[in-house]
mmCIF file of C-alpha atoms in Angstrom:
data_model
loop_
_atom_site.group_PDB
_atom_site.id
_atom_site.type_symbol
_atom_site.label_atom_id
_atom_site.label_comp_id
_atom_site.label_asym_id
_atom_site.label_seq_id
_atom_site.Cartn_x
_atom_site.Cartn_y
_atom_site.Cartn_z
ATOM 1 C CA UNK A 1 112.067 108.716 74.998
ATOM 2 C CA UNK A 2 108.711 107.286 73.711
ATOM 3 C CA UNK A 3 106.564 105.713 76.761
ATOM 4 C CA UNK A 4 103.587 103.821 76.988
ATOM 5 C CA UNK A 5 100.531 104.211 79.712
ATOM 6 C CA UNK A 6 98.312 101.746 79.909
ATOM 7 C CA UNK A 7 94.980 102.427 82.623
ATOM 8 C CA UNK A 8 92.962 100.662 85.210
ATOM 9 C CA UNK A 9 89.642 99.157 84.257
ATOM 10 C CA UNK A 10 89.421 95.552 86.289
ATOM 11 C CA UNK A 11 89.584 92.179 83.894
ATOM 12 C CA UNK A 12 86.677 93.998 81.595
ATOM 13 C CA UNK A 13 89.352 97.042 81.188
ATOM 14 C CA UNK A 14 92.331 94.286 80.520
ATOM 15 C CA UNK A 15 90.154 92.576 77.849
ATOM 16 C CA UNK A 16 89.862 96.152 76.091
ATOM 17 C CA UNK A 17 93.080 96.966 76.671
ATOM 18 C CA UNK A 18 94.894 93.511 75.200
ATOM 19 C CA UNK A 19 92.284 93.727 72.442
ATOM 20 C CA UNK A 20 93.422 97.098 71.439
ATOM 21 C CA UNK A 21 97.294 96.760 72.260
ATOM 22 C CA UNK A 22 97.110 93.305 69.758
ATOM 23 C CA UNK A 23 94.994 94.981 67.309
ATOM 24 C CA UNK A 24 97.969 98.218 67.126
ATOM 25 C CA UNK A 25 100.579 96.053 67.446
ATOM 26 C CA UNK A 26 99.926 93.814 64.261
ATOM 27 C CA UNK A 27 98.984 96.817 62.042
ATOM 28 C CA UNK A 28 101.873 98.092 62.590
ATOM 29 C CA UNK A 29 102.719 100.389 65.924
ATOM 30 C CA UNK A 30 105.582 98.821 67.972
ATOM 31 C CA UNK A 31 103.890 99.561 70.944
ATOM 32 C CA UNK A 32 105.758 96.038 72.101
ATOM 33 C CA UNK A 33 108.601 97.975 71.803
ATOM 34 C CA UNK A 34 108.162 101.061 74.240
ATOM 35 C CA UNK A 35 111.231 102.435 76.271
ATOM 36 C CA UNK A 36 109.036 102.297 79.497
ATOM 37 C CA UNK A 37 105.314 100.445 79.849
ATOM 38 C CA UNK A 38 103.647 102.005 83.234
ATOM 39 C CA UNK A 39 100.529 100.190 83.847
ATOM 40 C CA UNK A 40 98.369 100.749 86.835
ATOM 41 C CA UNK A 41 95.683 98.095 87.725
ATOM 42 C CA UNK A 42 94.354 96.079 84.891
ATOM 43 C CA UNK A 43 97.278 98.085 83.321
ATOM 44 C CA UNK A 44 99.560 96.105 84.824
ATOM 45 C CA UNK A 45 98.514 93.026 84.189
ATOM 46 C CA UNK A 46 98.070 93.918 79.901
ATOM 47 C CA UNK A 47 101.689 95.756 80.233
ATOM 48 C CA UNK A 48 103.335 92.738 81.568
ATOM 49 C CA UNK A 49 101.734 90.781 78.604
ATOM 50 C CA UNK A 50 102.907 93.362 76.844
ATOM 51 C CA UNK A 51 106.901 93.607 77.799
ATOM 52 C CA UNK A 52 106.974 89.900 77.813
ATOM 53 C CA UNK A 53 104.675 87.587 75.742
ATOM 54 C CA UNK A 54 102.921 90.299 72.931
ATOM 55 C CA UNK A 55 101.931 87.630 71.207
ATOM 56 C CA UNK A 56 100.289 86.020 74.173
ATOM 57 C CA UNK A 57 97.653 89.024 74.298
ATOM 58 C CA UNK A 58 94.912 87.830 72.290
ATOM 59 C CA UNK A 59 94.422 84.969 75.294
ATOM 60 C CA UNK A 60 94.356 87.425 78.091
ATOM 61 C CA UNK A 61 90.548 88.110 77.914
ATOM 62 C CA UNK A 62 90.328 84.628 78.850
ATOM 63 C CA UNK A 63 91.714 84.293 81.538
ATOM 64 C CA UNK A 64 89.765 87.689 82.817
ATOM 65 C CA UNK A 65 86.893 85.562 81.870
ATOM 66 C CA UNK A 66 88.263 84.017 85.420
ATOM 67 C CA UNK A 67 89.002 86.123 87.487
ATOM 68 C CA UNK A 68 85.703 88.573 86.611
ATOM 69 C CA UNK A 69 84.061 85.683 88.232
ATOM 70 C CA UNK A 70 86.014 85.542 91.174
ATOM 71 C CA UNK A 71 85.408 88.690 91.284
ATOM 72 C CA UNK A 72 81.362 87.453 91.053
ATOM 73 C CA UNK A 73 81.471 85.252 92.767
ATOM 74 C CA UNK A 74 82.902 87.167 96.072
ATOM 75 C CA UNK A 75 79.969 90.082 95.520
ATOM 76 C CA UNK A 76 77.847 86.653 95.623
ATOM 77 C CA UNK A 77 79.011 85.354 99.460
ATOM 78 C CA UNK A 78 78.516 89.548 100.614
ATOM 79 C CA UNK A 79 82.700 89.762 100.219
ATOM 80 C CA UNK A 80 84.525 93.806 100.743
ATOM 81 C CA UNK A 81 82.522 96.720 99.139
ATOM 82 C CA UNK A 82 81.272 97.749 95.869
ATOM 83 C CA UNK A 83 80.556 101.175 96.691
ATOM 84 C CA UNK A 84 84.493 102.110 97.923
ATOM 85 C CA UNK A 85 85.444 101.197 93.987
ATOM 86 C CA UNK A 86 82.643 103.227 92.494
ATOM 87 C CA UNK A 87 83.651 106.361 95.281
ATOM 88 C CA UNK A 88 87.390 105.808 94.030
ATOM 89 C CA UNK A 89 86.646 105.552 90.360
ATOM 90 C CA UNK A 90 84.935 109.207 90.546
ATOM 91 C CA UNK A 91 87.181 110.832 92.290
ATOM 92 C CA UNK A 92 88.756 113.271 90.188
ATOM 93 C CA UNK A 93 91.379 114.579 92.159
ATOM 94 C CA UNK A 94 95.198 112.721 92.864
ATOM 95 C CA UNK A 95 95.923 114.413 95.872
ATOM 96 C CA UNK A 96 97.755 112.430 98.604
ATOM 97 C CA UNK A 97 94.974 112.413 101.648
ATOM 98 C CA UNK A 98 91.967 111.366 99.143
ATOM 99 C CA UNK A 99 94.195 108.555 98.210
ATOM 100 C CA UNK A 100 95.091 108.016 101.322
ATOM 101 C CA UNK A 101 91.322 107.750 103.233
ATOM 102 C CA UNK A 102 90.720 105.867 100.428
ATOM 103 C CA UNK A 103 93.298 103.290 100.846
ATOM 104 C CA UNK A 104 92.420 103.078 104.846
ATOM 105 C CA UNK A 105 88.306 102.113 104.191
ATOM 106 C CA UNK A 106 90.008 99.774 101.636
ATOM 107 C CA UNK A 107 92.312 98.044 104.636
ATOM 108 C CA UNK A 108 89.124 97.937 106.601
ATOM 109 C CA UNK A 109 86.823 96.952 104.133
ATOM 110 C CA UNK A 110 89.283 93.500 103.386
ATOM 111 C CA UNK A 111 91.657 92.553 105.988
ATOM 112 C CA UNK A 112 95.207 92.891 104.002
ATOM 113 C CA UNK A 113 96.971 89.072 102.843
ATOM 114 C CA UNK A 114 100.344 88.567 102.407
ATOM 115 C CA UNK A 115 103.241 87.905 99.842
ATOM 116 C CA UNK A 116 103.357 84.883 99.243
ATOM 117 C CA UNK A 117 99.394 84.819 99.386
ATOM 118 C CA UNK A 118 99.608 87.806 96.197
ATOM 119 C CA UNK A 119 102.097 85.479 94.627
ATOM 120 C CA UNK A 120 99.337 83.113 94.892
ATOM 121 C CA UNK A 121 96.431 85.224 93.493
ATOM 122 C CA UNK A 122 97.891 86.428 90.749
ATOM 123 C CA UNK A 123 100.749 84.032 89.173
ATOM 124 C CA UNK A 124 98.947 81.535 86.761
ATOM 125 C CA UNK A 125 97.587 84.617 84.971
ATOM 126 C CA UNK A 126 100.720 86.492 84.783
ATOM 127 C CA UNK A 127 103.117 85.120 81.416
ATOM 128 C CA UNK A 128 106.547 82.718 82.609
ATOM 129 C CA UNK A 129 109.686 84.496 82.235
ATOM 130 C CA UNK A 130 111.435 87.410 83.950
ATOM 131 C CA UNK A 131 109.482 90.929 84.425
ATOM 132 C CA UNK A 132 110.956 92.777 81.693
ATOM 133 C CA UNK A 133 113.463 96.625 83.001
ATOM 134 C CA UNK A 134 111.007 98.171 80.892
ATOM 135 C CA UNK A 135 107.925 97.251 82.595
ATOM 136 C CA UNK A 136 106.903 99.759 85.910
ATOM 137 C CA UNK A 137 103.665 98.935 87.965
ATOM 138 C CA UNK A 138 101.870 101.715 90.010
ATOM 139 C CA UNK A 139 100.435 100.955 93.648
ATOM 140 C CA UNK A 140 99.433 102.815 96.701
ATOM 141 C CA UNK A 141 101.126 102.802 99.818
ATOM 142 C CA UNK A 142 97.572 102.341 102.428
ATOM 143 C CA UNK A 143 99.546 104.143 104.950
ATOM 144 C CA UNK A 144 100.833 107.460 103.282
ATOM 145 C CA UNK A 145 98.695 107.640 100.517
ATOM 146 C CA UNK A 146 101.891 107.602 98.215
ATOM 147 C CA UNK A 147 102.587 106.033 94.996
ATOM 148 C CA UNK A 148 105.045 103.721 93.763
ATOM 149 C CA UNK A 149 106.042 102.396 90.378
ATOM 150 C CA UNK A 150 107.663 99.046 91.392
ATOM 151 C CA UNK A 151 109.906 97.770 88.453
ATOM 152 C CA UNK A 152 112.067 94.984 88.387
ATOM 153 C CA UNK A 153 114.787 96.325 90.844
ATOM 154 C CA UNK A 154 113.165 96.491 93.320
ATOM 155 C CA UNK A 155 112.978 92.814 94.681
ATOM 156 C CA UNK A 156 109.086 92.127 94.526
ATOM 157 C CA UNK A 157 107.948 89.471 92.396
ATOM 158 C CA UNK A 158 105.520 90.215 89.183
ATOM 159 C CA UNK A 159 102.666 88.264 90.491
ATOM 160 C CA UNK A 160 102.980 90.761 94.472
ATOM 161 C CA UNK A 161 103.098 93.089 92.350
ATOM 162 C CA UNK A 162 100.584 93.111 90.293
ATOM 163 C CA UNK A 163 98.580 91.847 93.347
ATOM 164 C CA UNK A 164 99.423 95.335 94.469
ATOM 165 C CA UNK A 165 98.643 97.600 91.963
ATOM 166 C CA UNK A 166 95.186 95.234 91.152
ATOM 167 C CA UNK A 167 93.650 95.780 94.830
ATOM 168 C CA UNK A 168 90.943 97.800 94.195
ATOM 169 C CA UNK A 169 89.452 99.108 96.983
ATOM 170 C CA UNK A 170 86.528 96.959 98.383
ATOM 171 C CA UNK A 171 86.470 94.073 95.472
ATOM 172 C CA UNK A 172 90.045 92.607 96.173
ATOM 173 C CA UNK A 173 92.694 92.831 99.196
ATOM 174 C CA UNK A 174 95.018 94.862 99.502
ATOM 175 C CA UNK A 175 98.809 93.505 100.211
ATOM 176 C CA UNK A 176 101.843 93.374 102.709
ATOM 177 C CA UNK A 177 105.090 94.281 101.391
ATOM 178 C CA UNK A 178 107.441 94.798 104.030
ATOM 179 C CA UNK A 179 105.665 95.771 106.270
ATOM 180 C CA UNK A 180 103.257 98.638 104.386
ATOM 181 C CA UNK A 181 100.697 97.793 103.324
ATOM 182 C CA UNK A 182 99.712 98.438 99.231
ATOM 183 C CA UNK A 183 96.700 99.138 97.289
ATOM 184 C CA UNK A 184 95.420 99.820 93.516
ATOM 185 C CA UNK A 185 97.008 102.517 91.784
ATOM 186 C CA UNK A 186 93.941 102.982 90.604
ATOM 187 C CA UNK A 187 92.749 104.783 94.307
ATOM 188 C CA UNK A 188 95.626 108.096 93.232
ATOM 189 C CA UNK A 189 94.891 108.237 89.326
ATOM 190 C CA UNK A 190 93.207 105.645 86.679
ATOM 191 C CA UNK A 191 96.511 106.018 84.398
ATOM 192 C CA UNK A 192 99.290 107.730 87.138
ATOM 193 C CA UNK A 193 101.083 108.583 83.841
ATOM 194 C CA UNK A 194 102.295 111.426 85.967
ATOM 195 C CA UNK A 195 104.916 109.610 87.640
ATOM 196 C CA UNK A 196 106.695 109.674 84.382
ATOM 197 C CA UNK A 197 108.562 112.471 84.903
ATOM 198 C CA UNK A 198 110.253 110.886 87.750
ATOM 199 C CA UNK A 199 111.887 109.287 85.444
ATOM 200 C CA UNK A 200 113.031 111.674 84.045
ATOM 201 C CA UNK A 201 114.325 112.594 80.185
ATOM 202 C CA UNK A 202 111.498 113.426 77.283
ATOM 203 C CA UNK A 203 109.259 112.332 74.062
ATOM 204 C CA UNK A 204 106.025 110.704 73.607
ATOM 205 C CA UNK A 205 103.532 109.321 75.310
ATOM 206 C CA UNK A 206 100.875 106.994 75.089
ATOM 207 C CA UNK A 207 97.914 107.026 77.249
ATOM 208 C CA UNK A 208 95.152 104.258 76.531
ATOM 209 C CA UNK A 209 93.073 104.489 79.592
ATOM 210 C CA UNK A 210 89.597 101.773 79.733
ATOM 211 C CA UNK A 211 87.484 104.324 81.853
ATOM 212 C CA UNK A 212 87.339 108.035 80.861
ATOM 213 C CA UNK A 213 88.589 110.459 83.350
ATOM 214 C CA UNK A 214 89.006 114.465 84.507
ATOM 215 C CA UNK A 215 92.584 113.295 85.783
ATOM 216 C CA UNK A 216 93.592 112.570 82.274
ATOM 217 C CA UNK A 217 94.317 115.738 80.816
ATOM 218 C CA UNK A 218 95.675 117.350 83.821
ATOM 219 C CA UNK A 219 98.679 114.637 83.887
ATOM 220 C CA UNK A 220 98.519 115.666 80.328
ATOM 221 C CA UNK A 221 99.622 118.635 81.250
ATOM 222 C CA UNK A 222 101.895 117.885 83.630
ATOM 223 C CA UNK A 223 103.491 115.307 80.840
ATOM 224 C CA UNK A 224 103.898 118.300 78.389
ATOM 225 C CA UNK A 225 105.085 121.163 81.117
ATOM 226 C CA UNK A 226 108.269 118.616 81.615
ATOM 227 C CA UNK A 227 108.693 118.419 77.385
ATOM 228 C CA UNK A 228 106.707 115.705 76.736
ATOM 229 C CA UNK A 229 104.354 114.894 73.610
ATOM 230 C CA UNK A 230 101.131 113.439 75.105
ATOM 231 C CA UNK A 231 97.946 111.174 73.495
ATOM 232 C CA UNK A 232 95.235 110.340 75.334
ATOM 233 C CA UNK A 233 93.416 107.057 74.181
ATOM 234 C CA UNK A 234 90.460 106.294 76.218
ATOM 235 C CA UNK A 235 87.847 103.299 75.377
ATOM 236 C CA UNK A 236 84.314 103.980 73.355
ATOM 237 C CA UNK A 237 81.473 103.356 75.294
ATOM 238 C CA UNK A 238 80.704 99.588 75.567
ATOM 239 C CA UNK A 239 79.836 99.840 79.198
ATOM 240 C CA UNK A 240 77.544 101.731 81.614
ATOM 241 C CA UNK A 241 78.237 100.772 85.092
ATOM 242 C CA UNK A 242 81.696 100.012 87.014
ATOM 243 C CA UNK A 243 80.167 96.954 88.449
ATOM 244 C CA UNK A 244 80.272 96.152 84.706
ATOM 245 C CA UNK A 245 84.026 96.259 84.279
ATOM 246 C CA UNK A 246 83.841 93.336 86.792
ATOM 247 C CA UNK A 247 80.983 90.998 85.002
ATOM 248 C CA UNK A 248 82.268 88.548 82.967
ATOM 249 C CA UNK A 249 79.887 89.328 80.615
ATOM 250 C CA UNK A 250 81.182 92.031 79.171
ATOM 251 C CA UNK A 251 84.510 90.632 78.670
ATOM 252 C CA UNK A 252 83.960 89.478 74.561
ATOM 253 C CA UNK A 253 81.963 93.107 74.424
ATOM 254 C CA UNK A 254 85.463 95.105 75.595
ATOM 255 C CA UNK A 255 87.404 92.224 73.050
ATOM 256 C CA UNK A 256 85.692 93.860 70.187
ATOM 257 C CA UNK A 257 85.608 97.499 71.154
ATOM 258 C CA UNK A 258 89.380 96.716 71.884
ATOM 259 C CA UNK A 259 89.402 95.453 68.354
ATOM 260 C CA UNK A 260 87.242 98.041 66.730
ATOM 261 C CA UNK A 261 89.115 101.520 67.769
ATOM 262 C CA UNK A 262 92.731 99.614 67.170
ATOM 263 C CA UNK A 263 91.724 99.282 63.952
ATOM 264 C CA UNK A 264 90.420 103.176 63.541
ATOM 265 C CA UNK A 265 93.521 104.920 65.246
ATOM 266 C CA UNK A 266 96.148 102.410 64.122
ATOM 267 C CA UNK A 267 97.451 104.607 61.518
ATOM 268 C CA UNK A 268 97.412 107.626 62.858
ATOM 269 C CA UNK A 269 98.664 106.708 66.217
ATOM 270 C CA UNK A 270 101.642 105.417 64.107
ATOM 271 C CA UNK A 271 102.895 108.104 62.718
ATOM 272 C CA UNK A 272 102.546 110.020 65.452
ATOM 273 C CA UNK A 273 104.230 107.416 67.459
ATOM 274 C CA UNK A 274 107.539 107.015 64.879
ATOM 275 C CA UNK A 275 107.290 111.270 64.177
#
């Protein structure tokens, strides 16, 4: 099993990831054919496009400008609490209690929305068509702190799953699904790469993460202990603060950084991926 893991990082992180993926695939690295694609938050958006409409990746950053403007308008109106997002992204552990604590704070900061509202929040930004069976989308149950990797077999629409996974604490609304409230998968981990263990098997795992985090090495060790070969690629620095990841002015910067980085690493990664 060759698996691709795509991490969180806001609309700007989506822009970096989509540009990086487009560059790597165009250079001959068949990431669009990965057996499993696990996306967390921003990674769920990029993963949906990669597995459903890979040729559409170049148009995704433009859609993220609109999403970033949505965040900017919310912040200007006093919606939510950006300090909570900073707290979530600064944590270096992925234990259940920490995830639950942040999840509960997220629910207190912004009232949860319904599945129908979640559908409307993301439907127009995602590609049309059936949810790929290769795609998994990580979200966290705010009441228990437990992570779940949604799939097409779970009876939840793609837009609702993405809304759950991108419900960043303090800046986007949690989502109620079948009586449980879900928040951004990033409250547990920026990538949740260790969830691949639950799928069984072994093989290569490529982790692409817009935001560096101490969890990357810990999760890579867990995967290695289960027989996986792991490579972790994080973004070359193109932003300074967490708030930059929600700033529409950083989208073009992220695209340039992702495209440039793809050119630098494509040959080496392709040789490794093909084994």
